[in-house]
Structure formats: structure tokens, C-alpha cells
């Protein structure tokens, strides 16, 4: 086993985590400058493995933590990883990780990353070979110097420490302490035995007088017993008579109590009825106030509406006269329009026929004129042209011009036809618009009427909703009153309930209910009182049995209880006892199964899920008919027995009972609170629902008012749209007339174009025919004949055309007059009259008439509402009168019942006073009986003659004889009345003390024998250790100084100093002459060192005579010899070669190398090597130890922080050489 690796963090100069590379199992050397942290490294190992850092204060702990720049170090740890391949640690693992962590407030160990105690760690280290008696496997800086300056006596103490004599010394001191205590106890026992012996002699003389005294005292006790017995019998008879009278009075009182309880119930019922009637009266009064206020409001409203109706009625007659004049004028205009339209209807067909006829004649005339013109032109051309060719050229030219003109006319004709079609379409559209506008205009009255009806319907809906809201307001006012009354009753009931418990419990229960609602805890069920139902006969028994447990809160589990308790604690809201169902485990109990012992749990109704809670409180209780039976069952079955009246007997025999006032019943108070709480919650929910209903009504009213406003807005828009509608109708009519005029012009233009096209076509045909004909200078006969016929026809057509045009002009003039009159005069007047009709309708019919109708309807509604309110007021007054009458009857009944209750209460009070007197008398008798019993007990054990010796003697004679006996006893007043008892006690004490002294003597002998054995073993250990250390010292010194010789010398008080081994043998030979080892060991005064460095045969020198280097070598030899006697798994040396000469440093280094190499050799070779092998970790400034090291490390101090790194041997030697320079 060896140290494999060390990890340091925060310890002294090692701030950051320092992970040292694994050590060699052989020889390891650490180099570094002074102050770099080498000693702190060794201190870290001692911090974990030794007792050097124990019982530290805050300042000492702070000193172990790193102090430097940067953040403060709050804790530090040192971790040592051991190689456990040889299984010296009994952990079963190849490695053992030991860590110690320290802070300002903590100091803890861990083994293999698991927490461990310091004792566990030290025991484990000792099991692996780390001996507390030999701390020299760690040699810190300065330890060698201390050994060199050590005195002989200190060196002897060191030898004793290595020998492990501390254990023997501790046990010896403990034994000596026990021996001292034993001597003190023996001395006290001897003193007591002397006193007892003297006292027994005195008591022997007092025993004779005591015998005479006892005979007289026996007679006295017999007489006193007879007196006390007779008094006891008299007291028993008196008590029996009092109990009999009490039982008779109890029966009467039970009847009165039952009557009183029944009367209280009746009183409560009557009071409830009185309160209910009062609430009804209050509600009726509230209704009456509201109805009266509503009636006043309706009366004011009715008066206002009546004034409006009167005003509207007065203005209605003037409006009717104006309306009549307007209607007559409107009829006249409409009649004139009808007449003109009828006349126009008659003229239009004739006009159209004349115009068609005129057009036909005009067409024929134009055709004839054209033909004649062509014939004339042809006749002129024939005279004009000289040849056919000249004529034809001209004709062709004309044909071309005619074609061009024809194309132009056709284009114009086509455009005109399209314009006509478009105008016809526009006319149809405008006619439709005009028709629609006229229909709107004509139907405007119906629209206004419909709009008015819609507005009236909306108003009625609004008024109906407002009436419903008023009803809801009245209902809300009623409920507010009822809710307030229920709240007051609830507060009164809660106050009554809180008076039955302490204040903290009351506050706690209220807080639990609030917390349950806030956190929505379904697992909080309620108190036992709230969860049970019980018959009234057993209510008192249940209350007395449960006591304060009635207010224990039942919850589903302890987690729920913890949540509520945390809130209670945080808010400081009282105290509550919880009953978690998951933690309740009531024990089954054997209850009596008889008719006069009823299990109480059977008389309670509750939910089966709360079975555990009720079994816990009521499972061990039974109900018995009377207290005597209850006491019997309580003693025989170990249960709590109780009567229906509340008298209780427990299994220990204690009685609890008396009068229980049913008016202060906790269960009744809980029931009352639950009743009013439910009533209050129900009424409050109703109130909330009514408020919601009012809110919904408000929304409905808002919507109804909005709908009414929309209707009024549409009505206003309809009224305001008449002027624009009339202007639009006038404009559309003008557009229509304009379109018609344009259409007529277009038609005429089209006819002209068609006629022109016809002429051009005929002319073109004529030119073409002429081209085909021969060239002649004159017309043909047919042409001349045609010309003559055309002239005659033209004259006829001209006459016809003149006649048709004249007739058409006359008709057209009349038609124009009619149309202008209709358009410019009559229709405009009709529109004006209709506009006036609408405006008058709005102002009179639509205004006044409509308003009058609305006001009349509103007046009718208000009148009906007043009648309804009046009827309700009458009903309310009747209800108030009826309720007042009923209230008087109830109050009278309440007074009578209260008077009866007072009489019953006085009867009960009288009996209670008599009972109190009887109980006082009984108490006195009981006290006397107890005094008699006490006096009889004080008489002690009576002889048998005391029960019958003076039975027949009269009481007077017994008293006289008792006086005589007392006079005789006065003579023996000086007698020790406890002489016999004291004599027996002292005898027993003497025997006990004698036996105890013998035990102490044997104990002292055992302790002396133990001390002798311990001294012998200690001496043997010292002798054995000295021999081993002396032998190893000689061998080690010879190895370090081959030319010299060294030995240890034991120093005695009387003898001359002798060498270790020789002296030992001489001592053994001389034991008989000096009294054995004990005397020789006590004579040891020190251990000296005698050495020779130059020869094995020269005279040796004492250590005080040597140089400093030689002293250090001797000290190292002593350390090596101690380690050889008690080897450790590894060794830590801090600059042990600092004071050695070069040759001795080489020897020490070679010795360390050989010892470390022997770790892998066999046990025999290891023994020959010296120390048995092991790992060495050394610090040095000398090259000799570096040269033989298996692994080198360097300690560097930078930025106030130390670190350790692996170095090569050459680098380490270079560092050491640099330090020399």
C-alpha cells in the first residue's frame, strides 16, 4: 500500500485545485524554494492522516484556508488516493480515496466519496498500520533538530510512547481512582457500623417499657375503633336517606327538565316564526315604500301626459280645417290633371295618324318632285351635250358623286338609327326611374305610417322591459333585506358557537374554511360536528363524549393537513387539530353486547368514508341507562360509559356528571350555524342571480333603446328625403322630356336621311339607265307622258300635304298646350300639394295626431300601471295587517310560554338549591366518614378482640374507659414507641453494611491485582521496546557510519549506565538482588545515546559531546530504529538532511533507496534491509537524495498560489545546485 495521488484545493497556499501526478511506490523527492509551499504540502497530508489538526477554533480553521487576492476561499479539502492492491485496507477495492474538507463551520471526512466519521477514519488507518503511538512515519521540518536536543528523560518518555504504555497508564489511573473511592466507602461503612452498634445497645433497654405501653395502647385502639365504627354506621344510614331523597327529587327534576327542554324547543320555534313574520313585515314595508314611490312617479307622469294630450287635442281642430282646404285643392288639381291627360289621350292617336298621313303625302310628293326633276334634268342634259360620250362621261361622274353621297347618307343613317335606339333605351330607363320615384313619392305616407307603428312597437317593448326591470329591482331590494338579516343571524350563530370554544380554535376554524375556498382543497371535509347527525336523545351524550374533538377537522391525508397548517402558521390565524384519514388506525375494542349497553357509534349517522375518524373518537364509548350500569361496564370492559343525560364513567373509575344546559349545546350551535350559512349562501346566490337578471334586462333595454333610436333615425331620414326625392323626380321628368324631344328630332332626321337615300338611289338608277340608253336630244314620249302625269300628281299631293299639315299643326299646337300645362303647371302644383300634404301630415297628422295617439296610449298605460300599483298597495297593506295580527298572536304565545318556562326553571332551581344543601350535608357526612375511615386506618392493625370486645358496652361507658386508658398512657409518654421497629431496622442495616464491606474488600484486592498486572505488562513492553530499538539503532548506525559504532544506554537512579543489550542482560541477572523488574523500571530515569564515529573499539562519546551534523545523524538513526520496530506503509520526511555532512547525506540517501526498493522484495530480504520496505516522500535542498530518487517533483509559488509538478532528475539537480550558489 502506498500514496498513489494527492489532490489539494484551497488549503493554505494551494488555492486552485492541485492534482499531483501519481507518486512512485518507492522514493519520491520534492524540491522547491523556501516559502514555495513544501511544508504546506506535508501539512496537507498530516491534516488528513494525523491528530495534529483537531479541536480547532474559528481562527485556526481560517488559518488553514487560502488567503490571497481574488475571491475569498470559503472551504478547502485535501484528498489522498491510496493504492490498495495489497488489501491492507479491508475495503475489497484496489483504491481507497480519503478526503477531509474544512470550512469556517464544517469539518468532515469521506471514504470513497461517502461521508464518514473521524473515528471510522482513524480506526481504518490503524487497521492498515498507521500507529498513533508511533507518529514518526511523518517527520516534519524541525523534528530532527528536536530529537538532537532532547534530554535523556524525554528520550525515555519517547521510548514509553513507542512502547504503547499510554494504554496501561490510563487503565492504571482508572483502577487507582476506583481503589480510592473504595477506601472512602469502607471508611464510611465502618463509621456507620460503630454508630449502629452503640444504638442497638440503647434500644435493648427501651424494649421492656415498650411492651407495657403496647398493652395499654392495644386497649385504647379497641375502644377508639368501637367509637369510630358506631359513628360510621350512623353516617352510612344518613347518606342512604339523602341518596333516597335525591333519587326521588331527580325523577321529578328529570320530568321538569324534559318539560323545560320541550318548552325551549317550542320557544325557539315561536321565536323563529316571530322572526320570520317580522322579516315578512319588513319586506312588505319595503314593497309598500317602493310601490308608493312608483305610484307617485306614475301620478306625476300621468299629469304631465294629460297636459300634453290636452294641448294636442286643442291644436288638432285647426289642423283638420287646414287639411280640408288642402284636400279640396288637391282633388281639383288631380281632376284637372285627369281631364288634361284624358284630352291628351284623345288627341295623341289623331295627332299620330295625321303626322303619319302627312309624312306619307310628303314622301309621295318628294318622290314625284324627284322624278320630275330628273326628267327635267335629262331633258336639259340632252340639249347640253353634243355627243353620247360627253354625256356618258358626265353621267359617270354624277354616278360616282351619287355613290359617294349615298355612302355618306348611309353612314349618317346608321348613326341616326343607333342614336334612336340609345335614346329609346334611355327613355325606358328614365321612365322606369320616374315611375319608381312616383311610387315612392305616392307610397311615402304608408312608409311613414309603418315607421310610426314600428317606433310604437319598439317603445312598448322598451316600456315592458323597464317595468320588468323595476320588478327585478323590487326583488333585489327584498333579497338585500333578507340577505342582510340572514347575515346577521349567521354572525349571531357564529358568535354563539365561538363562545363554546376557545378563541384560537374559533379563529382557526374560520381560517380553514377560507383557506379551503382559496386553494380549492377538496380533501378538507369539515369538523366532526359538521359531519355527523345524531338523535336528540343522545345528543348530550355525544357532546360530552367528544368534548373538544367535535371541532377536530377531518382531512383526507397528512399532506393536505400540512398545506393548511403552513398557511395557518404563516398568517398566524389560530390553531386547529386535524384528523388525517390516512394516519388514523383505531384499535378494535370488545364492547358489551347487551340491551343496556348501546355502542355510541351506532347512534350516530355519518358518511362511511369518515369511519376511521368517528371510530377514533366514539369507538370506545357506550350509552347506558344510568350511571350505576355505566360504572359496571366501564370497569369490566375498559370502556367509556355514559348516560343519555351526560353522566360519564371511565375505565379508571372516575365519575363525571351533573346538569348539562341543553341551551348551550355545541351540536345545536353547529347545526344552527350550518342552517344559517346554507340559508345565507342560498339567498346570496339568489341575489347574485337577480343582479345578473337586472344586468341582462339592462342589456335588453339598451338594445331596445338602440333599436328605437335606429327606427327614429330611419324615420328622420325618410322625412328629410322628401325634398331631394321631389327634386330628383322633377329632374328625371325634365330629362325624360328632353330625351323625348331629342328622339323626335332624331326620328325626323332619320326620315329625311331615308328620303335622301331613296332619292339618291332613284337618281343613281336613272343615271345608270340613261347610260344604257341612246343619246337623244329630246325626251321620249313615255317620258313626256310621265312628266305630264307627275305634274298633275304633284299638284294633287301638294293640296293634300297642305291640308294634312294644317290639321297636324292644329293638333300639335293643342297637344303642346296640354303637355306644357301638365308639365309646367298642374303636375308641379300636384307635387307642391303632396309635399304640403306630407309636411302637414308630419306636423298635424304625423305630428300632432301621431303624438296625440302616442300620448293617449301612454296615458292609458300609465293609468293601468297606477291601478295595478294601487291594487298591489292594497294587497301589501292587507298583508302587513294580517302579518301584524299574526305577530301579536305569536308574541302573546311567546310570552305565555316564556312565563311557563320561568315557572319550570324556578322549580328546577328550587330543587337544585335543595340538592345543593343535600350535597353539602352529604359532603360533610362523606368527610366525616372519610375521617372515621382515616382514624380507623391510623389505628393500624387491630387485634381480633377489637371487633367484638366492647360491642355490647354503652357508648358512655366506652368513653369513660377510654379516658382512663389515656391517663394511663400519659405515664409512658417518654417511651420510644418505635424501639422494636428501630431495633429491627438497625439490625438489618448492620447486616447489609457488613456484607457490603466484604464486597469492597474483595473489590480492592481485585483492583490491586489488576494494577500489579498492568505494571508488569507495562514494564515488559518498555523492556521489549528498548531491546528492539537499541538493536535496530546499533544496526542502523553501523550502516550509516560503517567505521563507527553506536548504542542506546538506559539510565538508572542507583546504577551506572550500561549499554542497551548488555545492560538488559545484566539487569535480568540482578533482578533477585534488587527486588525484581518493578523496582528496576521505576528506577529508569532516561535513555542516553553513546556512539563512536572513528572506530568500533574506541571509547564512545555521549550525544552531548558531538557536533551538530553528528547529532542530526544520531537523531535520524533513532528515527529509523523506531520505524523499524513499528513499520508504516509510507514515510514523509521534510528536509531531514538539512544539517548532515555530505558523506552522511549520501549514506542516508542510499539507506532510503535500499529501504524503498525492499518494498518489492520478500519479507526476509525486507527484514535484512532494515525497515521492512515502504514508500518515501521527502523534501530536500541536497543533491544526494535527488540522485537516488525514483521520481522528482518541484513546488512553485506564483501569484500567491503554490503548485506541484513533476520534474526530471536533471532539472531537480540543476535547481539544487542553483540553490547552493
PDB file of N, CA and C in Angstrom, residues 312 315-316 318-320 323 327 445 448-449 452 715 719 836-854:
ATOM      1  N   UNK A 312    -102.428  68.820 -27.395  1.00  0.00           N
ATOM      2  CA  UNK A 312    -102.502  68.227 -28.728  1.00  0.00           C
ATOM      3  C   UNK A 312    -103.930  68.215 -29.250  1.00  0.00           C
ATOM      4  N   UNK A 315    -104.905  71.755 -30.634  1.00  0.00           N
ATOM      5  CA  UNK A 315    -104.297  72.075 -31.929  1.00  0.00           C
ATOM      6  C   UNK A 315    -104.790  71.181 -33.042  1.00  0.00           C
ATOM      7  N   UNK A 316    -105.535  70.122 -32.715  1.00  0.00           N
ATOM      8  CA  UNK A 316    -105.966  69.169 -33.729  1.00  0.00           C
ATOM      9  C   UNK A 316    -107.054  69.767 -34.632  1.00  0.00           C
ATOM     10  N   UNK A 318    -107.649  73.013 -35.671  1.00  0.00           N
ATOM     11  CA  UNK A 318    -107.074  73.886 -36.685  1.00  0.00           C
ATOM     12  C   UNK A 318    -106.379  73.083 -37.777  1.00  0.00           C
ATOM     13  N   UNK A 319    -105.705  72.064 -37.380  1.00  0.00           N
ATOM     14  CA  UNK A 319    -105.021  71.226 -38.362  1.00  0.00           C
ATOM     15  C   UNK A 319    -106.024  70.537 -39.279  1.00  0.00           C
ATOM     16  N   UNK A 320    -107.198  70.184 -38.751  1.00  0.00           N
ATOM     17  CA  UNK A 320    -108.201  69.488 -39.568  1.00  0.00           C
ATOM     18  C   UNK A 320    -108.789  70.446 -40.617  1.00  0.00           C
ATOM     19  N   UNK A 323    -106.354  70.990 -43.263  1.00  0.00           N
ATOM     20  CA  UNK A 323    -106.278  69.729 -44.002  1.00  0.00           C
ATOM     21  C   UNK A 323    -107.425  69.626 -45.008  1.00  0.00           C
ATOM     22  N   UNK A 327    -107.070  69.321 -49.008  1.00  0.00           N
ATOM     23  CA  UNK A 327    -107.617  68.142 -49.717  1.00  0.00           C
ATOM     24  C   UNK A 327    -108.486  68.565 -50.915  1.00  0.00           C
ATOM     25  N   UNK A 445     -96.582  58.048 -47.502  1.00  0.00           N
ATOM     26  CA  UNK A 445     -97.472  58.057 -46.342  1.00  0.00           C
ATOM     27  C   UNK A 445     -97.533  56.703 -45.676  1.00  0.00           C
ATOM     28  N   UNK A 448     -94.335  56.098 -43.801  1.00  0.00           N
ATOM     29  CA  UNK A 448     -94.295  56.836 -42.543  1.00  0.00           C
ATOM     30  C   UNK A 448     -95.194  56.186 -41.510  1.00  0.00           C
ATOM     31  N   UNK A 449     -96.340  55.690 -41.960  1.00  0.00           N
ATOM     32  CA  UNK A 449     -97.253  55.024 -41.037  1.00  0.00           C
ATOM     33  C   UNK A 449     -96.630  53.747 -40.487  1.00  0.00           C
ATOM     34  N   UNK A 452     -93.985  54.623 -38.034  1.00  0.00           N
ATOM     35  CA  UNK A 452     -94.574  55.040 -36.766  1.00  0.00           C
ATOM     36  C   UNK A 452     -95.019  53.826 -35.951  1.00  0.00           C
ATOM     37  N   UNK A 715     -86.775  57.098 -39.607  1.00  0.00           N
ATOM     38  CA  UNK A 715     -87.956  57.960 -39.815  1.00  0.00           C
ATOM     39  C   UNK A 715     -87.511  59.382 -40.150  1.00  0.00           C
ATOM     40  N   UNK A 719     -88.177  61.405 -43.531  1.00  0.00           N
ATOM     41  CA  UNK A 719     -88.754  62.742 -43.574  1.00  0.00           C
ATOM     42  C   UNK A 719     -87.844  63.709 -44.332  1.00  0.00           C
ATOM     43  N   UNK A 836     -96.994  69.547 -49.388  1.00  0.00           N
ATOM     44  CA  UNK A 836     -97.696  70.164 -48.270  1.00  0.00           C
ATOM     45  C   UNK A 836     -98.480  69.128 -47.490  1.00  0.00           C
ATOM     46  N   UNK A 837     -99.045  68.171 -48.214  1.00  0.00           N
ATOM     47  CA  UNK A 837     -99.791  67.097 -47.556  1.00  0.00           C
ATOM     48  C   UNK A 837     -98.872  66.314 -46.605  1.00  0.00           C
ATOM     49  N   UNK A 838     -97.675  66.014 -47.081  1.00  0.00           N
ATOM     50  CA  UNK A 838     -96.723  65.254 -46.255  1.00  0.00           C
ATOM     51  C   UNK A 838     -96.272  66.070 -45.047  1.00  0.00           C
ATOM     52  N   UNK A 839     -95.962  67.379 -45.372  1.00  0.00           N
ATOM     53  CA  UNK A 839     -95.488  68.213 -44.273  1.00  0.00           C
ATOM     54  C   UNK A 839     -96.595  68.438 -43.256  1.00  0.00           C
ATOM     55  N   UNK A 840     -97.813  68.696 -43.790  1.00  0.00           N
ATOM     56  CA  UNK A 840     -98.936  68.845 -42.875  1.00  0.00           C
ATOM     57  C   UNK A 840     -99.208  67.569 -42.117  1.00  0.00           C
ATOM     58  N   UNK A 841     -99.027  66.446 -42.847  1.00  0.00           N
ATOM     59  CA  UNK A 841     -99.208  65.150 -42.173  1.00  0.00           C
ATOM     60  C   UNK A 841     -98.219  64.962 -41.058  1.00  0.00           C
ATOM     61  N   UNK A 842     -96.988  65.429 -41.311  1.00  0.00           N
ATOM     62  CA  UNK A 842     -95.975  65.301 -40.264  1.00  0.00           C
ATOM     63  C   UNK A 842     -96.308  66.236 -39.114  1.00  0.00           C
ATOM     64  N   UNK A 843     -96.719  67.462 -39.530  1.00  0.00           N
ATOM     65  CA  UNK A 843     -96.934  68.458 -38.487  1.00  0.00           C
ATOM     66  C   UNK A 843     -98.263  68.289 -37.780  1.00  0.00           C
ATOM     67  N   UNK A 844     -99.227  67.748 -38.538  1.00  0.00           N
ATOM     68  CA  UNK A 844    -100.551  67.601 -37.930  1.00  0.00           C
ATOM     69  C   UNK A 844    -100.854  66.155 -37.661  1.00  0.00           C
ATOM     70  N   UNK A 845    -101.113  65.434 -38.721  1.00  0.00           N
ATOM     71  CA  UNK A 845    -101.471  64.019 -38.556  1.00  0.00           C
ATOM     72  C   UNK A 845    -100.297  63.216 -38.061  1.00  0.00           C
ATOM     73  N   UNK A 846     -99.164  63.362 -38.829  1.00  0.00           N
ATOM     74  CA  UNK A 846     -97.979  62.598 -38.427  1.00  0.00           C
ATOM     75  C   UNK A 846     -97.390  63.136 -37.172  1.00  0.00           C
ATOM     76  N   UNK A 847     -97.564  64.444 -36.888  1.00  0.00           N
ATOM     77  CA  UNK A 847     -97.002  65.030 -35.692  1.00  0.00           C
ATOM     78  C   UNK A 847     -98.006  65.031 -34.577  1.00  0.00           C
ATOM     79  N   UNK A 848     -98.967  65.970 -34.724  1.00  0.00           N
ATOM     80  CA  UNK A 848     -99.925  66.130 -33.640  1.00  0.00           C
ATOM     81  C   UNK A 848    -100.759  64.882 -33.446  1.00  0.00           C
ATOM     82  N   UNK A 849    -101.317  64.357 -34.586  1.00  0.00           N
ATOM     83  CA  UNK A 849    -102.183  63.177 -34.457  1.00  0.00           C
ATOM     84  C   UNK A 849    -101.399  62.000 -33.918  1.00  0.00           C
ATOM     85  N   UNK A 850    -100.198  61.808 -34.503  1.00  0.00           N
ATOM     86  CA  UNK A 850     -99.396  60.664 -34.026  1.00  0.00           C
ATOM     87  C   UNK A 850     -99.002  60.862 -32.576  1.00  0.00           C
ATOM     88  N   UNK A 851     -98.573  62.099 -32.263  1.00  0.00           N
ATOM     89  CA  UNK A 851     -98.200  62.357 -30.878  1.00  0.00           C
ATOM     90  C   UNK A 851     -99.396  62.214 -29.955  1.00  0.00           C
ATOM     91  N   UNK A 852    -100.548  62.666 -30.446  1.00  0.00           N
ATOM     92  CA  UNK A 852    -101.754  62.539 -29.634  1.00  0.00           C
ATOM     93  C   UNK A 852    -102.071  61.079 -29.363  1.00  0.00           C
ATOM     94  N   UNK A 853    -101.973  60.270 -30.410  1.00  0.00           N
ATOM     95  CA  UNK A 853    -102.240  58.839 -30.212  1.00  0.00           C
ATOM     96  C   UNK A 853    -101.229  58.223 -29.253  1.00  0.00           C
ATOM     97  N   UNK A 854     -99.935  58.615 -29.467  1.00  0.00           N
ATOM     98  CA  UNK A 854     -98.913  58.076 -28.557  1.00  0.00           C
ATOM     99  C   UNK A 854     -99.176  58.504 -27.121  1.00  0.00           C
TER     100      UNK A 854
END
